[in-house]
mmCIF file of N, CA and C in Angstrom:
data_model
loop_
_atom_site.group_PDB
_atom_site.id
_atom_site.type_symbol
_atom_site.label_atom_id
_atom_site.label_comp_id
_atom_site.label_asym_id
_atom_site.label_seq_id
_atom_site.Cartn_x
_atom_site.Cartn_y
_atom_site.Cartn_z
ATOM 1 N N HIS A 1 9.125 9.912 -8.108
ATOM 2 C CA HIS A 1 7.785 9.448 -7.835
ATOM 3 C C HIS A 1 7.291 8.626 -9.010
ATOM 4 N N VAL A 2 6.457 7.629 -8.681
ATOM 5 C CA VAL A 2 5.777 6.869 -9.724
ATOM 6 C C VAL A 2 4.293 6.806 -9.386
ATOM 7 N N GLN A 3 3.492 6.745 -10.415
ATOM 8 C CA GLN A 3 2.071 6.487 -10.263
ATOM 9 C C GLN A 3 1.798 5.121 -10.868
ATOM 10 N N LEU A 4 0.962 4.347 -10.199
ATOM 11 C CA LEU A 4 0.729 2.964 -10.596
ATOM 12 C C LEU A 4 -0.752 2.738 -10.872
ATOM 13 N N VAL A 5 -1.030 2.063 -11.972
ATOM 14 C CA VAL A 5 -2.412 1.755 -12.330
ATOM 15 C C VAL A 5 -2.500 0.299 -12.735
ATOM 16 N N GLU A 6 -3.268 -0.481 -11.972
ATOM 17 C CA GLU A 6 -3.445 -1.896 -12.286
ATOM 18 C C GLU A 6 -4.580 -2.092 -13.290
ATOM 19 N N SER A 7 -4.500 -3.189 -13.999
ATOM 20 C CA SER A 7 -5.569 -3.609 -14.897
ATOM 21 C C SER A 7 -5.472 -5.121 -15.076
ATOM 22 N N GLY A 8 -6.518 -5.696 -15.668
ATOM 23 C CA GLY A 8 -6.481 -7.115 -15.984
ATOM 24 C C GLY A 8 -7.261 -8.007 -15.056
ATOM 25 N N GLY A 9 -7.799 -7.434 -13.997
ATOM 26 C CA GLY A 9 -8.606 -8.252 -13.108
ATOM 27 C C GLY A 9 -9.922 -8.649 -13.755
ATOM 28 N N GLY A 10 -10.635 -9.531 -13.083
ATOM 29 C CA GLY A 10 -11.922 -9.971 -13.609
ATOM 30 C C GLY A 10 -12.354 -11.253 -12.946
ATOM 31 N N SER A 11 -13.314 -11.904 -13.573
ATOM 32 C CA SER A 11 -13.850 -13.163 -13.058
ATOM 33 C C SER A 11 -13.341 -14.313 -13.909
ATOM 34 N N VAL A 12 -12.980 -15.386 -13.251
ATOM 35 C CA VAL A 12 -12.431 -16.553 -13.946
ATOM 36 C C VAL A 12 -12.850 -17.799 -13.180
ATOM 37 N N GLN A 13 -12.950 -18.902 -13.902
ATOM 38 C CA GLN A 13 -13.296 -20.158 -13.257
ATOM 39 C C GLN A 13 -12.071 -20.793 -12.620
ATOM 40 N N THR A 14 -12.320 -21.627 -11.654
ATOM 41 C CA THR A 14 -11.256 -22.372 -10.997
ATOM 42 C C THR A 14 -10.413 -23.111 -12.038
ATOM 43 N N GLY A 15 -9.106 -22.981 -11.889
ATOM 44 C CA GLY A 15 -8.191 -23.603 -12.829
ATOM 45 C C GLY A 15 -7.791 -22.710 -13.984
ATOM 46 N N GLY A 16 -8.455 -21.584 -14.109
ATOM 47 C CA GLY A 16 -8.172 -20.666 -15.198
ATOM 48 C C GLY A 16 -6.977 -19.779 -14.936
ATOM 49 N N SER A 17 -6.763 -18.843 -15.855
ATOM 50 C CA SER A 17 -5.606 -17.955 -15.791
ATOM 51 C C SER A 17 -6.034 -16.516 -16.006
ATOM 52 N N LEU A 18 -5.254 -15.617 -15.452
ATOM 53 C CA LEU A 18 -5.393 -14.187 -15.687
ATOM 54 C C LEU A 18 -3.997 -13.579 -15.688
ATOM 55 N N ARG A 19 -3.857 -12.475 -16.407
ATOM 56 C CA ARG A 19 -2.628 -11.705 -16.309
ATOM 57 C C ARG A 19 -2.968 -10.287 -15.887
ATOM 58 N N LEU A 20 -2.394 -9.896 -14.779
ATOM 59 C CA LEU A 20 -2.548 -8.529 -14.291
ATOM 60 C C LEU A 20 -1.402 -7.678 -14.810
ATOM 61 N N SER A 21 -1.720 -6.417 -15.065
ATOM 62 C CA SER A 21 -0.708 -5.449 -15.466
ATOM 63 C C SER A 21 -0.721 -4.277 -14.500
ATOM 64 N N CYS A 22 0.420 -3.663 -14.355
ATOM 65 C CA CYS A 22 0.551 -2.476 -13.517
ATOM 66 C C CYS A 22 1.392 -1.479 -14.300
ATOM 67 N N ALA A 23 0.732 -0.469 -14.842
ATOM 68 C CA ALA A 23 1.428 0.531 -15.642
ATOM 69 C C ALA A 23 1.942 1.647 -14.743
ATOM 70 N N ALA A 24 3.202 1.961 -14.912
ATOM 71 C CA ALA A 24 3.831 3.008 -14.103
ATOM 72 C C ALA A 24 4.073 4.244 -14.941
ATOM 73 N N SER A 25 3.862 5.386 -14.335
ATOM 74 C CA SER A 25 4.253 6.642 -14.960
ATOM 75 C C SER A 25 5.116 7.396 -13.972
ATOM 76 N N GLY A 26 5.901 8.293 -14.493
ATOM 77 C CA GLY A 26 6.868 8.978 -13.644
ATOM 78 C C GLY A 26 8.264 8.473 -13.922
ATOM 79 N N GLU A 27 9.185 8.922 -13.100
ATOM 80 C CA GLU A 27 10.590 8.646 -13.349
ATOM 81 C C GLU A 27 11.108 7.454 -12.535
ATOM 82 N N GLY A 28 12.085 6.797 -13.120
ATOM 83 C CA GLY A 28 12.862 5.840 -12.355
ATOM 84 C C GLY A 28 12.248 4.481 -12.135
ATOM 85 N N PHE A 29 11.361 4.059 -13.027
ATOM 86 C CA PHE A 29 10.700 2.758 -12.828
ATOM 87 C C PHE A 29 11.708 1.649 -12.587
ATOM 88 N N GLY A 30 12.802 1.659 -13.339
ATOM 89 C CA GLY A 30 13.786 0.590 -13.242
ATOM 90 C C GLY A 30 14.521 0.536 -11.922
ATOM 91 N N ARG A 31 14.460 1.597 -11.125
ATOM 92 C CA ARG A 31 15.177 1.623 -9.860
ATOM 93 C C ARG A 31 14.358 1.054 -8.710
ATOM 94 N N TYR A 32 13.087 0.817 -8.941
ATOM 95 C CA TYR A 32 12.218 0.385 -7.861
ATOM 96 C C TYR A 32 12.161 -1.136 -7.739
ATOM 97 N N CYS A 33 12.004 -1.590 -6.528
ATOM 98 C CA CYS A 33 11.535 -2.938 -6.294
ATOM 99 C C CYS A 33 10.018 -2.892 -6.404
ATOM 100 N N MET A 34 9.471 -3.805 -7.195
ATOM 101 C CA MET A 34 8.034 -3.847 -7.437
ATOM 102 C C MET A 34 7.443 -5.124 -6.847
ATOM 103 N N ALA A 35 6.248 -5.011 -6.346
ATOM 104 C CA ALA A 35 5.619 -6.176 -5.724
ATOM 105 C C ALA A 35 4.130 -6.198 -5.990
ATOM 106 N N TRP A 36 3.591 -7.384 -5.858
ATOM 107 C CA TRP A 36 2.141 -7.579 -5.891
ATOM 108 C C TRP A 36 1.676 -8.009 -4.505
ATOM 109 N N PHE A 37 0.644 -7.360 -4.046
ATOM 110 C CA PHE A 37 -0.024 -7.726 -2.808
ATOM 111 C C PHE A 37 -1.481 -8.035 -3.132
ATOM 112 N N ARG A 38 -2.118 -8.718 -2.207
ATOM 113 C CA ARG A 38 -3.553 -8.931 -2.367
ATOM 114 C C ARG A 38 -4.225 -8.857 -1.011
ATOM 115 N N GLN A 39 -5.508 -8.556 -1.039
ATOM 116 C CA GLN A 39 -6.242 -8.415 0.211
ATOM 117 C C GLN A 39 -7.668 -8.888 0.049
ATOM 118 N N VAL A 40 -8.076 -9.670 1.023
ATOM 119 C CA VAL A 40 -9.452 -10.131 1.141
ATOM 120 C C VAL A 40 -10.099 -9.348 2.272
ATOM 121 N N PRO A 41 -11.345 -8.920 2.131
ATOM 122 C CA PRO A 41 -11.995 -8.174 3.215
ATOM 123 C C PRO A 41 -11.898 -8.902 4.540
ATOM 124 N N GLY A 42 -11.493 -8.155 5.563
ATOM 125 C CA GLY A 42 -11.382 -8.732 6.883
ATOM 126 C C GLY A 42 -10.046 -9.388 7.174
ATOM 127 N N LYS A 43 -9.174 -9.435 6.186
ATOM 128 C CA LYS A 43 -7.856 -10.037 6.382
ATOM 129 C C LYS A 43 -6.761 -9.034 6.084
ATOM 130 N N ASP A 44 -5.576 -9.322 6.602
ATOM 131 C CA ASP A 44 -4.425 -8.458 6.333
ATOM 132 C C ASP A 44 -4.012 -8.552 4.879
ATOM 133 N N ARG A 45 -3.414 -7.480 4.393
ATOM 134 C CA ARG A 45 -2.842 -7.498 3.053
ATOM 135 C C ARG A 45 -1.682 -8.489 3.002
ATOM 136 N N GLU A 46 -1.605 -9.233 1.931
ATOM 137 C CA GLU A 46 -0.636 -10.333 1.801
ATOM 138 C C GLU A 46 0.290 -10.063 0.622
ATOM 139 N N GLY A 47 1.578 -10.068 0.866
ATOM 140 C CA GLY A 47 2.541 -9.966 -0.223
ATOM 141 C C GLY A 47 2.679 -11.293 -0.914
ATOM 142 N N ILE A 48 2.583 -11.313 -2.250
ATOM 143 C CA ILE A 48 2.611 -12.590 -2.954
ATOM 144 C C ILE A 48 3.740 -12.708 -3.961
ATOM 145 N N ALA A 49 4.230 -11.624 -4.500
ATOM 146 C CA ALA A 49 5.290 -11.729 -5.502
ATOM 147 C C ALA A 49 6.066 -10.425 -5.546
ATOM 148 N N VAL A 50 7.356 -10.550 -5.718
ATOM 149 C CA VAL A 50 8.214 -9.371 -5.784
ATOM 150 C C VAL A 50 9.261 -9.572 -6.870
ATOM 151 N N ILE A 51 9.619 -8.477 -7.516
ATOM 152 C CA ILE A 51 10.725 -8.473 -8.468
ATOM 153 C C ILE A 51 11.557 -7.234 -8.185
ATOM 154 N N ASP A 52 12.819 -7.431 -7.888
ATOM 155 C CA ASP A 52 13.631 -6.285 -7.511
ATOM 156 C C ASP A 52 14.190 -5.584 -8.741
ATOM 157 N N LYS A 53 14.986 -4.551 -8.508
ATOM 158 C CA LYS A 53 15.469 -3.740 -9.629
ATOM 159 C C LYS A 53 16.374 -4.525 -10.560
ATOM 160 N N ASP A 54 16.970 -5.621 -10.033
ATOM 161 C CA ASP A 54 17.847 -6.456 -10.853
ATOM 162 C C ASP A 54 17.110 -7.634 -11.495
ATOM 163 N N GLY A 55 15.811 -7.718 -11.276
ATOM 164 C CA GLY A 55 15.015 -8.767 -11.884
ATOM 165 C C GLY A 55 14.905 -10.046 -11.083
ATOM 166 N N ARG A 56 15.423 -10.042 -9.877
ATOM 167 C CA ARG A 56 15.304 -11.236 -9.040
ATOM 168 C C ARG A 56 13.908 -11.280 -8.438
ATOM 169 N N THR A 57 13.370 -12.470 -8.356
ATOM 170 C CA THR A 57 11.984 -12.632 -7.931
ATOM 171 C C THR A 57 11.878 -13.474 -6.663
ATOM 172 N N ASN A 58 10.766 -13.311 -5.989
ATOM 173 C CA ASN A 58 10.451 -14.114 -4.821
ATOM 174 C C ASN A 58 8.938 -14.217 -4.736
ATOM 175 N N TYR A 59 8.467 -15.331 -4.214
ATOM 176 C CA TYR A 59 7.029 -15.581 -4.171
ATOM 177 C C TYR A 59 6.619 -16.095 -2.788
ATOM 178 N N ALA A 60 5.397 -15.789 -2.426
ATOM 179 C CA ALA A 60 4.831 -16.377 -1.227
ATOM 180 C C ALA A 60 4.468 -17.833 -1.518
ATOM 181 N N ASP A 61 4.490 -18.649 -0.482
ATOM 182 C CA ASP A 61 4.238 -20.077 -0.664
ATOM 183 C C ASP A 61 2.916 -20.384 -1.373
ATOM 184 N N PRO A 62 1.823 -19.680 -1.056
ATOM 185 C CA PRO A 62 0.540 -20.050 -1.687
ATOM 186 C C PRO A 62 0.508 -19.895 -3.202
ATOM 187 N N VAL A 63 1.429 -19.117 -3.758
ATOM 188 C CA VAL A 63 1.382 -18.878 -5.203
ATOM 189 C C VAL A 63 2.589 -19.440 -5.936
ATOM 190 N N THR A 64 3.556 -19.937 -5.213
ATOM 191 C CA THR A 64 4.766 -20.479 -5.843
ATOM 192 C C THR A 64 4.411 -21.590 -6.815
ATOM 193 N N GLY A 65 4.960 -21.481 -8.013
ATOM 194 C CA GLY A 65 4.705 -22.476 -9.038
ATOM 195 C C GLY A 65 3.470 -22.197 -9.875
ATOM 196 N N ARG A 66 2.651 -21.253 -9.439
ATOM 197 C CA ARG A 66 1.435 -20.919 -10.193
ATOM 198 C C ARG A 66 1.476 -19.496 -10.751
ATOM 199 N N PHE A 67 2.091 -18.583 -10.029
ATOM 200 C CA PHE A 67 2.150 -17.175 -10.421
ATOM 201 C C PHE A 67 3.564 -16.832 -10.865
ATOM 202 N N THR A 68 3.650 -15.914 -11.824
ATOM 203 C CA THR A 68 4.941 -15.432 -12.297
ATOM 204 C C THR A 68 4.910 -13.916 -12.395
ATOM 205 N N VAL A 69 5.864 -13.279 -11.747
ATOM 206 C CA VAL A 69 5.989 -11.825 -11.813
ATOM 207 C C VAL A 69 7.072 -11.473 -12.821
ATOM 208 N N SER A 70 6.818 -10.419 -13.589
ATOM 209 C CA SER A 70 7.794 -9.959 -14.567
ATOM 210 C C SER A 70 7.601 -8.472 -14.794
ATOM 211 N N LYS A 71 8.544 -7.873 -15.482
ATOM 212 C CA LYS A 71 8.419 -6.457 -15.783
ATOM 213 C C LYS A 71 9.031 -6.160 -17.140
ATOM 214 N N ASP A 72 8.510 -5.139 -17.763
ATOM 215 C CA ASP A 72 9.021 -4.662 -19.041
ATOM 216 C C ASP A 72 9.469 -3.220 -18.821
ATOM 217 N N LEU A 73 10.779 -3.026 -18.788
ATOM 218 C CA LEU A 73 11.303 -1.698 -18.482
ATOM 219 C C LEU A 73 10.936 -0.685 -19.566
ATOM 220 N N ALA A 74 10.944 -1.126 -20.810
ATOM 221 C CA ALA A 74 10.630 -0.202 -21.903
ATOM 222 C C ALA A 74 9.192 0.295 -21.805
ATOM 223 N N LYS A 75 8.298 -0.592 -21.404
ATOM 224 C CA LYS A 75 6.884 -0.213 -21.278
ATOM 225 C C LYS A 75 6.554 0.301 -19.884
ATOM 226 N N LYS A 76 7.503 0.229 -18.980
ATOM 227 C CA LYS A 76 7.302 0.629 -17.584
ATOM 228 C C LYS A 76 6.065 -0.058 -17.018
ATOM 229 N N THR A 77 6.036 -1.361 -17.197
ATOM 230 C CA THR A 77 4.877 -2.132 -16.773
ATOM 231 C C THR A 77 5.318 -3.376 -16.019
ATOM 232 N N LEU A 78 4.610 -3.643 -14.944
ATOM 233 C CA LEU A 78 4.783 -4.831 -14.123
ATOM 234 C C LEU A 78 3.641 -5.790 -14.442
ATOM 235 N N TYR A 79 3.950 -7.077 -14.454
ATOM 236 C CA TYR A 79 2.943 -8.081 -14.770
ATOM 237 C C TYR A 79 2.863 -9.137 -13.674
ATOM 238 N N LEU A 80 1.718 -9.771 -13.591
ATOM 239 C CA LEU A 80 1.555 -10.949 -12.757
ATOM 240 C C LEU A 80 0.729 -11.960 -13.546
ATOM 241 N N GLN A 81 1.397 -13.008 -14.012
ATOM 242 C CA GLN A 81 0.705 -14.087 -14.695
ATOM 243 C C GLN A 81 0.228 -15.069 -13.643
ATOM 244 N N MET A 82 -1.065 -15.311 -13.609
ATOM 245 C CA MET A 82 -1.659 -16.184 -12.594
ATOM 246 C C MET A 82 -2.293 -17.375 -13.286
ATOM 247 N N ASN A 83 -1.790 -18.552 -12.976
ATOM 248 C CA ASN A 83 -2.312 -19.796 -13.547
ATOM 249 C C ASN A 83 -2.884 -20.683 -12.446
ATOM 250 N N SER A 84 -3.673 -21.660 -12.869
ATOM 251 C CA SER A 84 -4.249 -22.631 -11.930
ATOM 252 C C SER A 84 -4.921 -21.938 -10.753
ATOM 253 N N LEU A 85 -5.747 -20.977 -11.059
ATOM 254 C CA LEU A 85 -6.373 -20.176 -10.010
ATOM 255 C C LEU A 85 -7.341 -21.006 -9.180
ATOM 256 N N THR A 86 -7.377 -20.714 -7.904
ATOM 257 C CA THR A 86 -8.264 -21.384 -6.966
ATOM 258 C C THR A 86 -9.171 -20.355 -6.298
ATOM 259 N N LEU A 87 -10.161 -20.865 -5.570
ATOM 260 C CA LEU A 87 -11.087 -19.960 -4.880
ATOM 261 C C LEU A 87 -10.341 -19.046 -3.909
ATOM 262 N N GLU A 88 -9.251 -19.567 -3.343
ATOM 263 C CA GLU A 88 -8.490 -18.803 -2.357
ATOM 264 C C GLU A 88 -7.720 -17.645 -2.982
ATOM 265 N N ASP A 89 -7.668 -17.575 -4.278
ATOM 266 C CA ASP A 89 -6.986 -16.459 -4.949
ATOM 267 C C ASP A 89 -7.903 -15.255 -5.139
ATOM 268 N N THR A 90 -9.164 -15.402 -4.803
ATOM 269 C CA THR A 90 -10.089 -14.274 -4.897
ATOM 270 C C THR A 90 -9.666 -13.172 -3.934
ATOM 271 N N ALA A 91 -9.440 -11.982 -4.471
ATOM 272 C CA ALA A 91 -8.956 -10.859 -3.656
ATOM 273 C C ALA A 91 -8.871 -9.620 -4.534
ATOM 274 N N VAL A 92 -8.602 -8.496 -3.894
ATOM 275 C CA VAL A 92 -8.188 -7.302 -4.620
ATOM 276 C C VAL A 92 -6.671 -7.331 -4.694
ATOM 277 N N TYR A 93 -6.147 -7.163 -5.879
ATOM 278 C CA TYR A 93 -4.715 -7.225 -6.111
ATOM 279 C C TYR A 93 -4.157 -5.817 -6.327
ATOM 280 N N TYR A 94 -3.057 -5.554 -5.640
ATOM 281 C CA TYR A 94 -2.410 -4.251 -5.709
ATOM 282 C C TYR A 94 -0.961 -4.405 -6.151
ATOM 283 N N CYS A 95 -0.479 -3.474 -6.952
ATOM 284 C CA CYS A 95 0.946 -3.391 -7.183
ATOM 285 C C CYS A 95 1.508 -2.257 -6.333
ATOM 286 N N ALA A 96 2.779 -2.379 -6.009
ATOM 287 C CA ALA A 96 3.408 -1.410 -5.129
ATOM 288 C C ALA A 96 4.876 -1.272 -5.492
ATOM 289 N N ALA A 97 5.442 -0.136 -5.114
ATOM 290 C CA ALA A 97 6.833 0.152 -5.449
ATOM 291 C C ALA A 97 7.551 0.740 -4.249
ATOM 292 N N THR A 98 8.812 0.350 -4.107
ATOM 293 C CA THR A 98 9.635 0.895 -3.045
ATOM 294 C C THR A 98 11.077 1.018 -3.519
ATOM 295 N N LEU A 99 11.786 1.996 -2.985
ATOM 296 C CA LEU A 99 13.218 2.122 -3.208
ATOM 297 C C LEU A 99 14.016 1.597 -2.028
ATOM 298 N N ARG A 100 13.323 1.233 -0.969
ATOM 299 C CA ARG A 100 14.014 0.820 0.244
ATOM 300 C C ARG A 100 14.630 -0.562 0.059
ATOM 301 N N PRO A 101 15.930 -0.706 0.312
ATOM 302 C CA PRO A 101 16.540 -2.036 0.212
ATOM 303 C C PRO A 101 16.133 -2.923 1.379
ATOM 304 N N MET A 102 15.720 -4.135 1.053
ATOM 305 C CA MET A 102 15.306 -5.106 2.069
ATOM 306 C C MET A 102 15.705 -6.495 1.607
ATOM 307 N N THR A 103 15.570 -7.457 2.485
ATOM 308 C CA THR A 103 15.716 -8.844 2.051
ATOM 309 C C THR A 103 14.475 -9.220 1.241
ATOM 310 N N HIS A 104 14.597 -10.263 0.476
ATOM 311 C CA HIS A 104 13.459 -10.659 -0.352
ATOM 312 C C HIS A 104 12.271 -11.110 0.491
ATOM 313 N N ASP A 105 12.533 -11.707 1.625
ATOM 314 C CA ASP A 105 11.422 -12.071 2.504
ATOM 315 C C ASP A 105 10.740 -10.828 3.047
ATOM 316 N N ASP A 106 11.521 -9.819 3.379
ATOM 317 C CA ASP A 106 10.934 -8.582 3.889
ATOM 318 C C ASP A 106 10.143 -7.848 2.810
ATOM 319 N N TYR A 107 10.574 -7.962 1.569
ATOM 320 C CA TYR A 107 9.817 -7.323 0.493
ATOM 321 C C TYR A 107 8.381 -7.831 0.452
ATOM 322 N N LEU A 108 8.180 -9.103 0.839
ATOM 323 C CA LEU A 108 6.833 -9.668 0.844
ATOM 324 C C LEU A 108 6.071 -9.345 2.120
ATOM 325 N N ARG A 109 6.789 -9.088 3.205
ATOM 326 C CA ARG A 109 6.129 -8.880 4.493
ATOM 327 C C ARG A 109 5.862 -7.420 4.807
ATOM 328 N N ALA A 110 6.824 -6.556 4.449
ATOM 329 C CA ALA A 110 6.826 -5.175 4.942
ATOM 330 C C ALA A 110 6.074 -4.239 4.005
ATOM 331 N N ASP A 111 4.755 -4.401 3.948
ATOM 332 C CA ASP A 111 3.999 -3.545 3.039
ATOM 333 C C ASP A 111 4.085 -2.073 3.441
ATOM 334 N N TRP A 112 4.405 -1.805 4.701
ATOM 335 C CA TRP A 112 4.504 -0.416 5.162
ATOM 336 C C TRP A 112 5.702 0.310 4.568
ATOM 337 N N GLU A 113 6.636 -0.440 3.992
ATOM 338 C CA GLU A 113 7.818 0.176 3.388
ATOM 339 C C GLU A 113 7.587 0.586 1.937
ATOM 340 N N TYR A 114 6.444 0.281 1.402
ATOM 341 C CA TYR A 114 6.152 0.638 0.015
ATOM 342 C C TYR A 114 5.511 2.022 -0.033
ATOM 343 N N ASN A 115 6.097 2.883 -0.842
ATOM 344 C CA ASN A 115 5.653 4.268 -0.889
ATOM 345 C C ASN A 115 4.527 4.504 -1.883
ATOM 346 N N TYR A 116 4.485 3.652 -2.890
ATOM 347 C CA TYR A 116 3.564 3.901 -3.991
ATOM 348 C C TYR A 116 2.704 2.681 -4.221
ATOM 349 N N TRP A 117 1.421 2.917 -4.388
ATOM 350 C CA TRP A 117 0.446 1.848 -4.549
ATOM 351 C C TRP A 117 -0.509 2.176 -5.688
ATOM 352 N N GLY A 118 -0.934 1.134 -6.372
ATOM 353 C CA GLY A 118 -2.016 1.301 -7.319
ATOM 354 C C GLY A 118 -3.355 1.267 -6.608
ATOM 355 N N GLN A 119 -4.408 1.414 -7.386
ATOM 356 C CA GLN A 119 -5.751 1.493 -6.805
ATOM 357 C C GLN A 119 -6.366 0.117 -6.550
ATOM 358 N N GLY A 120 -5.760 -0.909 -7.100
ATOM 359 C CA GLY A 120 -6.258 -2.262 -6.911
ATOM 360 C C GLY A 120 -7.140 -2.724 -8.053
ATOM 361 N N THR A 121 -7.123 -4.025 -8.281
ATOM 362 C CA THR A 121 -7.987 -4.630 -9.288
ATOM 363 C C THR A 121 -8.548 -5.933 -8.717
ATOM 364 N N GLN A 122 -9.839 -6.133 -8.880
ATOM 365 C CA GLN A 122 -10.513 -7.287 -8.284
ATOM 366 C C GLN A 122 -10.300 -8.529 -9.140
ATOM 367 N N VAL A 123 -9.946 -9.609 -8.477
ATOM 368 C CA VAL A 123 -9.894 -10.926 -9.110
ATOM 369 C C VAL A 123 -10.874 -11.830 -8.373
ATOM 370 N N THR A 124 -11.796 -12.415 -9.114
ATOM 371 C CA THR A 124 -12.791 -13.291 -8.521
ATOM 372 C C THR A 124 -12.721 -14.645 -9.208
ATOM 373 N N VAL A 125 -12.491 -15.676 -8.419
ATOM 374 C CA VAL A 125 -12.409 -17.044 -8.935
ATOM 375 C C VAL A 125 -13.629 -17.808 -8.427
ATOM 376 N N SER A 126 -14.322 -18.450 -9.333
ATOM 377 C CA SER A 126 -15.522 -19.183 -8.913
ATOM 378 C C SER A 126 -15.631 -20.521 -9.631
#
């Protein structure tokens, strides 16, 4: 089991940057596929970035080239560097973890396969 706690959200102007962190506690952080999702009220949760246990990454089209997902195994922390933020990036951002093997596209789509979720952190772009 892992417990996940996000931090780093806040308010930023259009074009600015933020870095989100997701601190994990518990065992086996390195064995999990980790992902970032986001959700706007009234809309479905959207998978935006994933990094698997081997460090391979995948991104949703809206964030490709602007966001970078990474992890530090020693610190058991997942990161999301967000650059060139736009109004459409305003959302609550969640980190999630799964041991289930999937294709990289499914890692972004199948939020129901993630067993562990953080509480979310608000990002507001204005």
